Amino acid sequence: GIQVEQSPPDLILQEGANSTLRCNFSDSVNNLQWFHQNPWGQLINLFYIPSGTKQNGRLSATTVATERYSLLYISSSQTTDSGVYFCAVEQGRGSTLGRLYFGRGTQLTVWP
Amino acid sequence: EAQVTQNPRYLITVTGKKLTVTCSQNMNHEYMSWYRQDPGLGLRQIYYSMNVEVTDKGDVPEGYKVSRKEKRNFPLILESPSPNQTSLYFCASSPAGALSGANVLTFGAGSRLTVL
């Protein structure tokens, strides 16, 4: 299967700071998604980004598929950004369609 | 409201007592899947289903069974639970494929299972 590594495992920030989360994957993939798990355990879709760059408010993401990594940027962080950020990949070809691999996540804590 | 519903949300049981965690979606999604989340390990896929009567193993299928007899339901069955199956379980669904074509993967609220 595909190995998905996320870094850093833990990140503690003061409100207003910027951060970059990284996701490396061991094989070529057709699909990549970033998720946020809030402190109540709810999993929320952030970005579907198999390649290129997307932005949504203070969050943006970039995937360089040829180099097998993706980055999630959080600017002007707020306490509501706290939680765990997961990267998930799917090769999405033939028999691998539906087979989903998650990284171990980055635990983000934002202090006021 | 479009949603994935899991039951029970919390369960404490004993080793060997068969249990079923139900998952139901009201979005007519073809794809459904189960995950377990353990501290420090992220989410790991247990089983997934591309459509009715089609199921496949994920990363950690041992000790679990699933069935997909109808599109809306995808129950997770623990025939003989053991303490190492104590975990937080999530069900998810999407229109077709896990992430394919930017389909939004919708998660249930999670089921916390403790096996004594």
PDB file of C-alpha atoms in Angstrom:
ATOM      1  CA  GLY A   1       0.000   0.000   0.000  1.00  0.00           C
ATOM      2  CA  ILE A   2       0.864   3.664  -0.091  1.00  0.00           C
ATOM      3  CA  GLN A   3       2.730   5.241   2.828  1.00  0.00           C
ATOM      4  CA  VAL A   4       1.486   8.679   3.832  1.00  0.00           C
ATOM      5  CA  GLU A   5       3.663  10.729   6.169  1.00  0.00           C
ATOM      6  CA  GLN A   6       2.579  13.982   7.731  1.00  0.00           C
ATOM      7  CA  SER A   7       4.730  16.538   9.470  1.00  0.00           C
ATOM      8  CA  PRO A   8       5.009  17.952  11.981  1.00  0.00           C
ATOM      9  CA  PRO A   9       3.072  15.581  14.259  1.00  0.00           C
ATOM     10  CA  ASP A  10       2.323  18.409  16.686  1.00  0.00           C
ATOM     11  CA  LEU A  11       2.181  22.162  16.261  1.00  0.00           C
ATOM     12  CA  ILE A  12       1.469  24.801  18.884  1.00  0.00           C
ATOM     13  CA  LEU A  13       0.824  28.357  17.746  1.00  0.00           C
ATOM     14  CA  GLN A  14      -0.192  31.708  19.090  1.00  0.00           C
ATOM     15  CA  GLU A  15      -3.305  33.164  17.528  1.00  0.00           C
ATOM     16  CA  GLY A  16      -2.401  35.147  14.398  1.00  0.00           C
ATOM     17  CA  ALA A  17       0.611  33.030  13.441  1.00  0.00           C
ATOM     18  CA  ASN A  18       1.007  31.263  10.110  1.00  0.00           C
ATOM     19  CA  SER A  19       1.798  27.582   9.624  1.00  0.00           C
ATOM     20  CA  THR A  20       2.586  25.002   6.976  1.00  0.00           C
ATOM     21  CA  LEU A  21       1.613  21.340   7.240  1.00  0.00           C
ATOM     22  CA  ARG A  22       3.193  18.777   4.965  1.00  0.00           C
ATOM     23  CA  CYS A  23       2.002  15.465   3.505  1.00  0.00           C
ATOM     24  CA  ASN A  24       4.392  13.131   1.670  1.00  0.00           C
ATOM     25  CA  PHE A  25       3.196  10.027  -0.143  1.00  0.00           C
ATOM     26  CA  SER A  26       5.170   7.078  -1.422  1.00  0.00           C
ATOM     27  CA  ASP A  27       3.541   6.435  -4.807  1.00  0.00           C
ATOM     28  CA  SER A  28       1.714   8.303  -7.520  1.00  0.00           C
ATOM     29  CA  VAL A  29      -1.897   9.075  -6.683  1.00  0.00           C
ATOM     30  CA  ASN A  30      -4.851  10.423  -8.608  1.00  0.00           C
ATOM     31  CA  ASN A  31      -6.739  11.828  -5.643  1.00  0.00           C
ATOM     32  CA  LEU A  32      -5.713  13.692  -2.493  1.00  0.00           C
ATOM     33  CA  GLN A  33      -7.858  15.311   0.170  1.00  0.00           C
ATOM     34  CA  TRP A  34      -7.149  17.359   3.285  1.00  0.00           C
ATOM     35  CA  PHE A  35      -9.472  16.953   6.274  1.00  0.00           C
ATOM     36  CA  HIS A  36      -9.834  18.727   9.595  1.00  0.00           C
ATOM     37  CA  GLN A  37     -10.974  16.863  12.686  1.00  0.00           C
ATOM     38  CA  ASN A  38     -12.288  19.384  15.197  1.00  0.00           C
ATOM     39  CA  PRO A  39     -11.921  18.922  18.971  1.00  0.00           C
ATOM     40  CA  TRP A  40     -15.366  17.266  19.043  1.00  0.00           C
ATOM     41  CA  GLY A  41     -14.188  14.556  16.662  1.00  0.00           C
ATOM     42  CA  GLN A  42     -16.086  15.694  13.575  1.00  0.00           C
ATOM     43  CA  LEU A  43     -14.257  15.171  10.254  1.00  0.00           C
ATOM     44  CA  ILE A  44     -14.604  18.001   7.770  1.00  0.00           C
ATOM     45  CA  ASN A  45     -13.471  18.185   4.161  1.00  0.00           C
ATOM     46  CA  LEU A  46     -11.045  21.034   3.468  1.00  0.00           C
ATOM     47  CA  PHE A  47      -9.557  20.614   0.007  1.00  0.00           C
ATOM     48  CA  TYR A  48      -9.703  18.094  -2.794  1.00  0.00           C
ATOM     49  CA  ILE A  49      -6.353  18.789  -4.405  1.00  0.00           C
ATOM     50  CA  PRO A  50      -4.675  16.076  -6.514  1.00  0.00           C
ATOM     51  CA  SER A  51      -2.489  18.759  -8.103  1.00  0.00           C
ATOM     52  CA  GLY A  52      -2.106  22.515  -8.242  1.00  0.00           C
ATOM     53  CA  THR A  53      -3.110  25.156  -5.721  1.00  0.00           C
ATOM     54  CA  LYS A  54      -6.421  26.093  -4.115  1.00  0.00           C
ATOM     55  CA  GLN A  55      -7.403  28.736  -1.614  1.00  0.00           C
ATOM     56  CA  ASN A  56     -10.361  29.079   0.696  1.00  0.00           C
ATOM     57  CA  GLY A  57     -10.186  32.098   2.965  1.00  0.00           C
ATOM     58  CA  ARG A  58      -7.228  31.811   5.319  1.00  0.00           C
ATOM     59  CA  LEU A  59      -6.473  28.266   4.172  1.00  0.00           C
ATOM     60  CA  SER A  60      -4.714  27.235   1.013  1.00  0.00           C
ATOM     61  CA  ALA A  61      -3.195  24.018  -0.293  1.00  0.00           C
ATOM     62  CA  THR A  62      -0.669  23.028  -2.909  1.00  0.00           C
ATOM     63  CA  THR A  63       0.055  19.579  -4.299  1.00  0.00           C
ATOM     64  CA  VAL A  64       3.114  18.783  -6.404  1.00  0.00           C
ATOM     65  CA  ALA A  65       2.096  15.383  -7.688  1.00  0.00           C
ATOM     66  CA  THR A  66       5.349  14.710  -9.552  1.00  0.00           C
ATOM     67  CA  GLU A  67       7.296  15.141  -6.291  1.00  0.00           C
ATOM     68  CA  ARG A  68       4.677  13.334  -4.185  1.00  0.00           C
ATOM     69  CA  TYR A  69       3.871  15.924  -1.583  1.00  0.00           C
ATOM     70  CA  SER A  70       1.152  18.327  -0.583  1.00  0.00           C
ATOM     71  CA  LEU A  71       1.216  21.376   1.677  1.00  0.00           C
ATOM     72  CA  LEU A  72      -1.572  22.964   3.696  1.00  0.00           C
ATOM     73  CA  TYR A  73      -1.092  26.603   4.664  1.00  0.00           C
ATOM     74  CA  ILE A  74      -2.968  28.243   7.505  1.00  0.00           C
ATOM     75  CA  SER A  75      -2.575  31.989   7.776  1.00  0.00           C
ATOM     76  CA  SER A  76      -3.556  34.225  10.695  1.00  0.00           C
ATOM     77  CA  SER A  77      -4.493  31.168  12.734  1.00  0.00           C
ATOM     78  CA  GLN A  78      -7.475  31.286  15.096  1.00  0.00           C
ATOM     79  CA  THR A  79      -8.381  29.137  18.088  1.00  0.00           C
ATOM     80  CA  THR A  80     -11.097  27.527  15.971  1.00  0.00           C
ATOM     81  CA  ASP A  81      -8.370  26.097  13.715  1.00  0.00           C
ATOM     82  CA  SER A  82      -7.330  23.756  16.525  1.00  0.00           C
ATOM     83  CA  GLY A  83      -7.726  20.058  15.923  1.00  0.00           C
ATOM     84  CA  VAL A  84      -6.088  17.370  13.827  1.00  0.00           C
ATOM     85  CA  TYR A  85      -5.365  17.809  10.130  1.00  0.00           C
ATOM     86  CA  PHE A  86      -5.292  14.687   7.992  1.00  0.00           C
ATOM     87  CA  CYS A  87      -4.107  14.072   4.482  1.00  0.00           C
ATOM     88  CA  ALA A  88      -5.675  11.147   2.586  1.00  0.00           C
ATOM     89  CA  VAL A  89      -4.772   9.701  -0.795  1.00  0.00           C
ATOM     90  CA  GLU A  90      -6.350   7.312  -3.253  1.00  0.00           C
ATOM     91  CA  GLN A  91      -4.586   5.877  -6.265  1.00  0.00           C
ATOM     92  CA  GLY A  92      -7.935   5.719  -7.979  1.00  0.00           C
ATOM     93  CA  ARG A  93      -7.028   3.334 -10.761  1.00  0.00           C
ATOM     94  CA  GLY A  94      -8.746   0.040 -11.506  1.00  0.00           C
ATOM     95  CA  SER A  95      -8.625  -2.278  -8.513  1.00  0.00           C
ATOM     96  CA  THR A  96      -7.232   0.476  -6.256  1.00  0.00           C
ATOM     97  CA  LEU A  97     -10.335   2.622  -6.660  1.00  0.00           C
ATOM     98  CA  GLY A  98     -11.855   3.141  -3.254  1.00  0.00           C
ATOM     99  CA  ARG A  99      -8.746   2.163  -1.341  1.00  0.00           C
ATOM    100  CA  LEU A 100      -7.975   5.155   0.887  1.00  0.00           C
ATOM    101  CA  TYR A 101      -4.780   5.832   2.852  1.00  0.00           C
ATOM    102  CA  PHE A 102      -4.530   8.400   5.636  1.00  0.00           C
ATOM    103  CA  GLY A 103      -1.526   9.980   7.260  1.00  0.00           C
ATOM    104  CA  ARG A 104      -1.237  10.017  11.048  1.00  0.00           C
ATOM    105  CA  GLY A 105      -2.209  13.650  11.180  1.00  0.00           C
ATOM    106  CA  THR A 106      -0.869  16.925  12.544  1.00  0.00           C
ATOM    107  CA  GLN A 107      -2.275  17.958  15.920  1.00  0.00           C
ATOM    108  CA  LEU A 108      -2.635  21.760  15.840  1.00  0.00           C
ATOM    109  CA  THR A 109      -3.231  23.775  19.008  1.00  0.00           C
ATOM    110  CA  VAL A 110      -3.825  27.518  18.697  1.00  0.00           C
ATOM    111  CA  TRP A 111      -3.640  29.563  21.892  1.00  0.00           C
ATOM    112  CA  PRO A 112      -5.384  32.931  22.289  1.00  0.00           C
TER     113      PRO A 112
ATOM    114  CA  GLU B   1     -30.603  16.827   5.798  1.00  0.00           C
ATOM    115  CA  ALA B   2     -27.899  14.890   3.945  1.00  0.00           C
ATOM    116  CA  GLN B   3     -26.050  12.806   6.466  1.00  0.00           C
ATOM    117  CA  VAL B   4     -24.339   9.587   7.465  1.00  0.00           C
ATOM    118  CA  THR B   5     -25.813   8.113  10.633  1.00  0.00           C
ATOM    119  CA  GLN B   6     -23.959   5.678  12.856  1.00  0.00           C
ATOM    120  CA  ASN B   7     -25.347   3.749  15.812  1.00  0.00           C
ATOM    121  CA  PRO B   8     -24.550   3.281  18.576  1.00  0.00           C
ATOM    122  CA  ARG B   9     -22.426   6.363  19.265  1.00  0.00           C
ATOM    123  CA  TYR B  10     -20.996   4.807  22.414  1.00  0.00           C
ATOM    124  CA  LEU B  11     -20.807   1.174  23.437  1.00  0.00           C
ATOM    125  CA  ILE B  12     -19.064  -0.768  26.169  1.00  0.00           C
ATOM    126  CA  THR B  13     -19.111  -4.515  25.683  1.00  0.00           C
ATOM    127  CA  VAL B  14     -17.240  -7.625  26.757  1.00  0.00           C
ATOM    128  CA  THR B  15     -14.879  -9.901  24.892  1.00  0.00           C
ATOM    129  CA  GLY B  16     -16.623 -12.335  22.583  1.00  0.00           C
ATOM    130  CA  LYS B  17     -20.078 -10.756  22.567  1.00  0.00           C
ATOM    131  CA  LYS B  18     -21.074 -10.200  18.944  1.00  0.00           C
ATOM    132  CA  LEU B  19     -22.008  -6.651  18.039  1.00  0.00           C
ATOM    133  CA  THR B  20     -23.034  -4.644  15.003  1.00  0.00           C
ATOM    134  CA  VAL B  21     -22.409  -0.977  14.351  1.00  0.00           C
ATOM    135  CA  THR B  22     -24.909   0.323  11.849  1.00  0.00           C
ATOM    136  CA  CYS B  23     -24.231   2.944   9.186  1.00  0.00           C
ATOM    137  CA  SER B  24     -26.876   4.527   7.015  1.00  0.00           C
ATOM    138  CA  GLN B  25     -26.719   7.325   4.435  1.00  0.00           C
ATOM    139  CA  ASN B  26     -29.577   9.213   2.808  1.00  0.00           C
ATOM    140  CA  MET B  27     -27.695  10.622  -0.189  1.00  0.00           C
ATOM    141  CA  ASN B  28     -27.990   7.657  -2.585  1.00  0.00           C
ATOM    142  CA  HIS B  29     -24.199   7.313  -2.500  1.00  0.00           C
ATOM    143  CA  GLU B  30     -22.621   4.306  -4.167  1.00  0.00           C
ATOM    144  CA  TYR B  31     -19.420   4.275  -2.111  1.00  0.00           C
ATOM    145  CA  MET B  32     -19.330   3.509   1.614  1.00  0.00           C
ATOM    146  CA  SER B  33     -16.428   2.695   3.892  1.00  0.00           C
ATOM    147  CA  TRP B  34     -15.411   2.041   7.500  1.00  0.00           C
ATOM    148  CA  TYR B  35     -12.366   3.357   9.403  1.00  0.00           C
ATOM    149  CA  ARG B  36     -10.939   3.002  12.839  1.00  0.00           C
ATOM    150  CA  GLN B  37      -9.044   5.781  14.576  1.00  0.00           C
ATOM    151  CA  ASP B  38      -6.490   5.021  17.265  1.00  0.00           C
ATOM    152  CA  PRO B  39      -4.236   7.529  19.083  1.00  0.00           C
ATOM    153  CA  GLY B  40      -1.123   8.276  17.061  1.00  0.00           C
ATOM    154  CA  LEU B  41      -2.184   6.075  14.136  1.00  0.00           C
ATOM    155  CA  GLY B  42      -4.590   8.306  12.263  1.00  0.00           C
ATOM    156  CA  LEU B  43      -7.470   6.668  10.408  1.00  0.00           C
ATOM    157  CA  ARG B  44      -7.119   3.222   8.924  1.00  0.00           C
ATOM    158  CA  GLN B  45      -9.547   1.783   6.438  1.00  0.00           C
ATOM    159  CA  ILE B  46     -11.266  -1.453   7.508  1.00  0.00           C
ATOM    160  CA  TYR B  47     -13.567  -2.260   4.580  1.00  0.00           C
ATOM    161  CA  TYR B  48     -15.096  -0.380   1.698  1.00  0.00           C
ATOM    162  CA  SER B  49     -17.882  -0.936  -0.784  1.00  0.00           C
ATOM    163  CA  MET B  50     -18.054   0.489  -4.288  1.00  0.00           C
ATOM    164  CA  ASN B  51     -21.694  -0.525  -4.692  1.00  0.00           C
ATOM    165  CA  VAL B  52     -24.364  -2.960  -3.541  1.00  0.00           C
ATOM    166  CA  GLU B  53     -23.015  -6.504  -3.045  1.00  0.00           C
ATOM    167  CA  VAL B  54     -19.425  -5.297  -3.709  1.00  0.00           C
ATOM    168  CA  THR B  55     -17.082  -5.126  -0.709  1.00  0.00           C
ATOM    169  CA  ASP B  56     -13.290  -5.080  -0.400  1.00  0.00           C
ATOM    170  CA  LYS B  57     -10.743  -5.209   2.383  1.00  0.00           C
ATOM    171  CA  GLY B  58      -8.890  -2.155   3.528  1.00  0.00           C
ATOM    172  CA  ASP B  59      -5.815  -1.925   5.742  1.00  0.00           C
ATOM    173  CA  VAL B  60      -7.116  -3.661   8.849  1.00  0.00           C
ATOM    174  CA  PRO B  61      -9.992  -6.057   8.031  1.00  0.00           C
ATOM    175  CA  GLU B  62      -9.077  -8.800  10.518  1.00  0.00           C
ATOM    176  CA  GLY B  63     -11.815  -9.403  13.080  1.00  0.00           C
ATOM    177  CA  TYR B  64     -14.464  -7.477  11.139  1.00  0.00           C
ATOM    178  CA  LYS B  65     -17.186  -8.332   8.647  1.00  0.00           C
ATOM    179  CA  VAL B  66     -19.362  -6.121   6.497  1.00  0.00           C
ATOM    180  CA  SER B  67     -22.287  -6.519   4.155  1.00  0.00           C
ATOM    181  CA  ARG B  68     -23.888  -4.273   1.553  1.00  0.00           C
ATOM    182  CA  LYS B  69     -27.296  -5.663   0.760  1.00  0.00           C
ATOM    183  CA  GLU B  70     -28.823  -2.296  -0.020  1.00  0.00           C
ATOM    184  CA  LYS B  71     -27.333   0.989  -1.117  1.00  0.00           C
ATOM    185  CA  ARG B  72     -28.099   3.038   1.995  1.00  0.00           C
ATOM    186  CA  ASN B  73     -26.761   0.640   4.687  1.00  0.00           C
ATOM    187  CA  PHE B  74     -23.280  -0.679   5.423  1.00  0.00           C
ATOM    188  CA  PRO B  75     -23.132  -2.371   8.848  1.00  0.00           C
ATOM    189  CA  LEU B  76     -19.845  -3.286  10.547  1.00  0.00           C
ATOM    190  CA  ILE B  77     -19.969  -6.600  12.372  1.00  0.00           C
ATOM    191  CA  LEU B  78     -17.612  -7.726  15.114  1.00  0.00           C
ATOM    192  CA  GLU B  79     -18.307 -11.436  15.470  1.00  0.00           C
ATOM    193  CA  SER B  80     -16.120 -11.933  18.543  1.00  0.00           C
ATOM    194  CA  PRO B  81     -14.814  -8.587  19.771  1.00  0.00           C
ATOM    195  CA  SER B  82     -11.467  -8.422  21.541  1.00  0.00           C
ATOM    196  CA  PRO B  83      -9.891  -5.600  23.600  1.00  0.00           C
ATOM    197  CA  ASN B  84      -7.618  -4.619  20.679  1.00  0.00           C
ATOM    198  CA  GLN B  85     -10.755  -3.582  18.804  1.00  0.00           C
ATOM    199  CA  THR B  86     -11.371  -0.831  21.319  1.00  0.00           C
ATOM    200  CA  SER B  87     -11.335   2.220  19.089  1.00  0.00           C
ATOM    201  CA  LEU B  88     -13.225   5.112  17.536  1.00  0.00           C
ATOM    202  CA  TYR B  89     -14.998   3.995  14.367  1.00  0.00           C
ATOM    203  CA  PHE B  90     -16.115   6.149  11.467  1.00  0.00           C
ATOM    204  CA  CYS B  91     -18.352   5.352   8.540  1.00  0.00           C
ATOM    205  CA  ALA B  92     -18.200   7.473   5.391  1.00  0.00           C
ATOM    206  CA  SER B  93     -19.892   7.671   2.018  1.00  0.00           C
ATOM    207  CA  SER B  94     -19.431   9.452  -1.311  1.00  0.00           C
ATOM    208  CA  PRO B  95     -21.232   9.458  -4.670  1.00  0.00           C
ATOM    209  CA  ALA B  96     -18.687   7.185  -6.413  1.00  0.00           C
ATOM    210  CA  GLY B  97     -15.198   6.159  -5.323  1.00  0.00           C
ATOM    211  CA  ALA B  98     -13.509   7.432  -2.170  1.00  0.00           C
ATOM    212  CA  LEU B  99     -12.222  10.754  -3.494  1.00  0.00           C
ATOM    213  CA  SER B 100     -12.559  10.246  -7.217  1.00  0.00           C
ATOM    214  CA  GLY B 101     -13.684  13.221  -9.229  1.00  0.00           C
ATOM    215  CA  ALA B 102     -13.644  15.480  -6.192  1.00  0.00           C
ATOM    216  CA  ASN B 103     -16.640  13.693  -4.718  1.00  0.00           C
ATOM    217  CA  VAL B 104     -17.063  14.880  -1.181  1.00  0.00           C
ATOM    218  CA  LEU B 105     -16.455  12.094   1.328  1.00  0.00           C
ATOM    219  CA  THR B 106     -19.046  12.548   4.094  1.00  0.00           C
ATOM    220  CA  PHE B 107     -18.293  11.084   7.511  1.00  0.00           C
ATOM    221  CA  GLY B 108     -20.598   9.960  10.264  1.00  0.00           C
ATOM    222  CA  ALA B 109     -20.174  11.323  13.794  1.00  0.00           C
ATOM    223  CA  GLY B 110     -18.214   8.298  14.975  1.00  0.00           C
ATOM    224  CA  SER B 111     -18.858   5.351  17.293  1.00  0.00           C
ATOM    225  CA  ARG B 112     -16.675   4.902  20.347  1.00  0.00           C
ATOM    226  CA  LEU B 113     -16.370   1.223  21.171  1.00  0.00           C
ATOM    227  CA  THR B 114     -14.792  -0.222  24.311  1.00  0.00           C
ATOM    228  CA  VAL B 115     -14.239  -3.965  24.607  1.00  0.00           C
ATOM    229  CA  LEU B 116     -13.485  -5.191  28.129  1.00  0.00           C
TER     230      LEU B 116
END
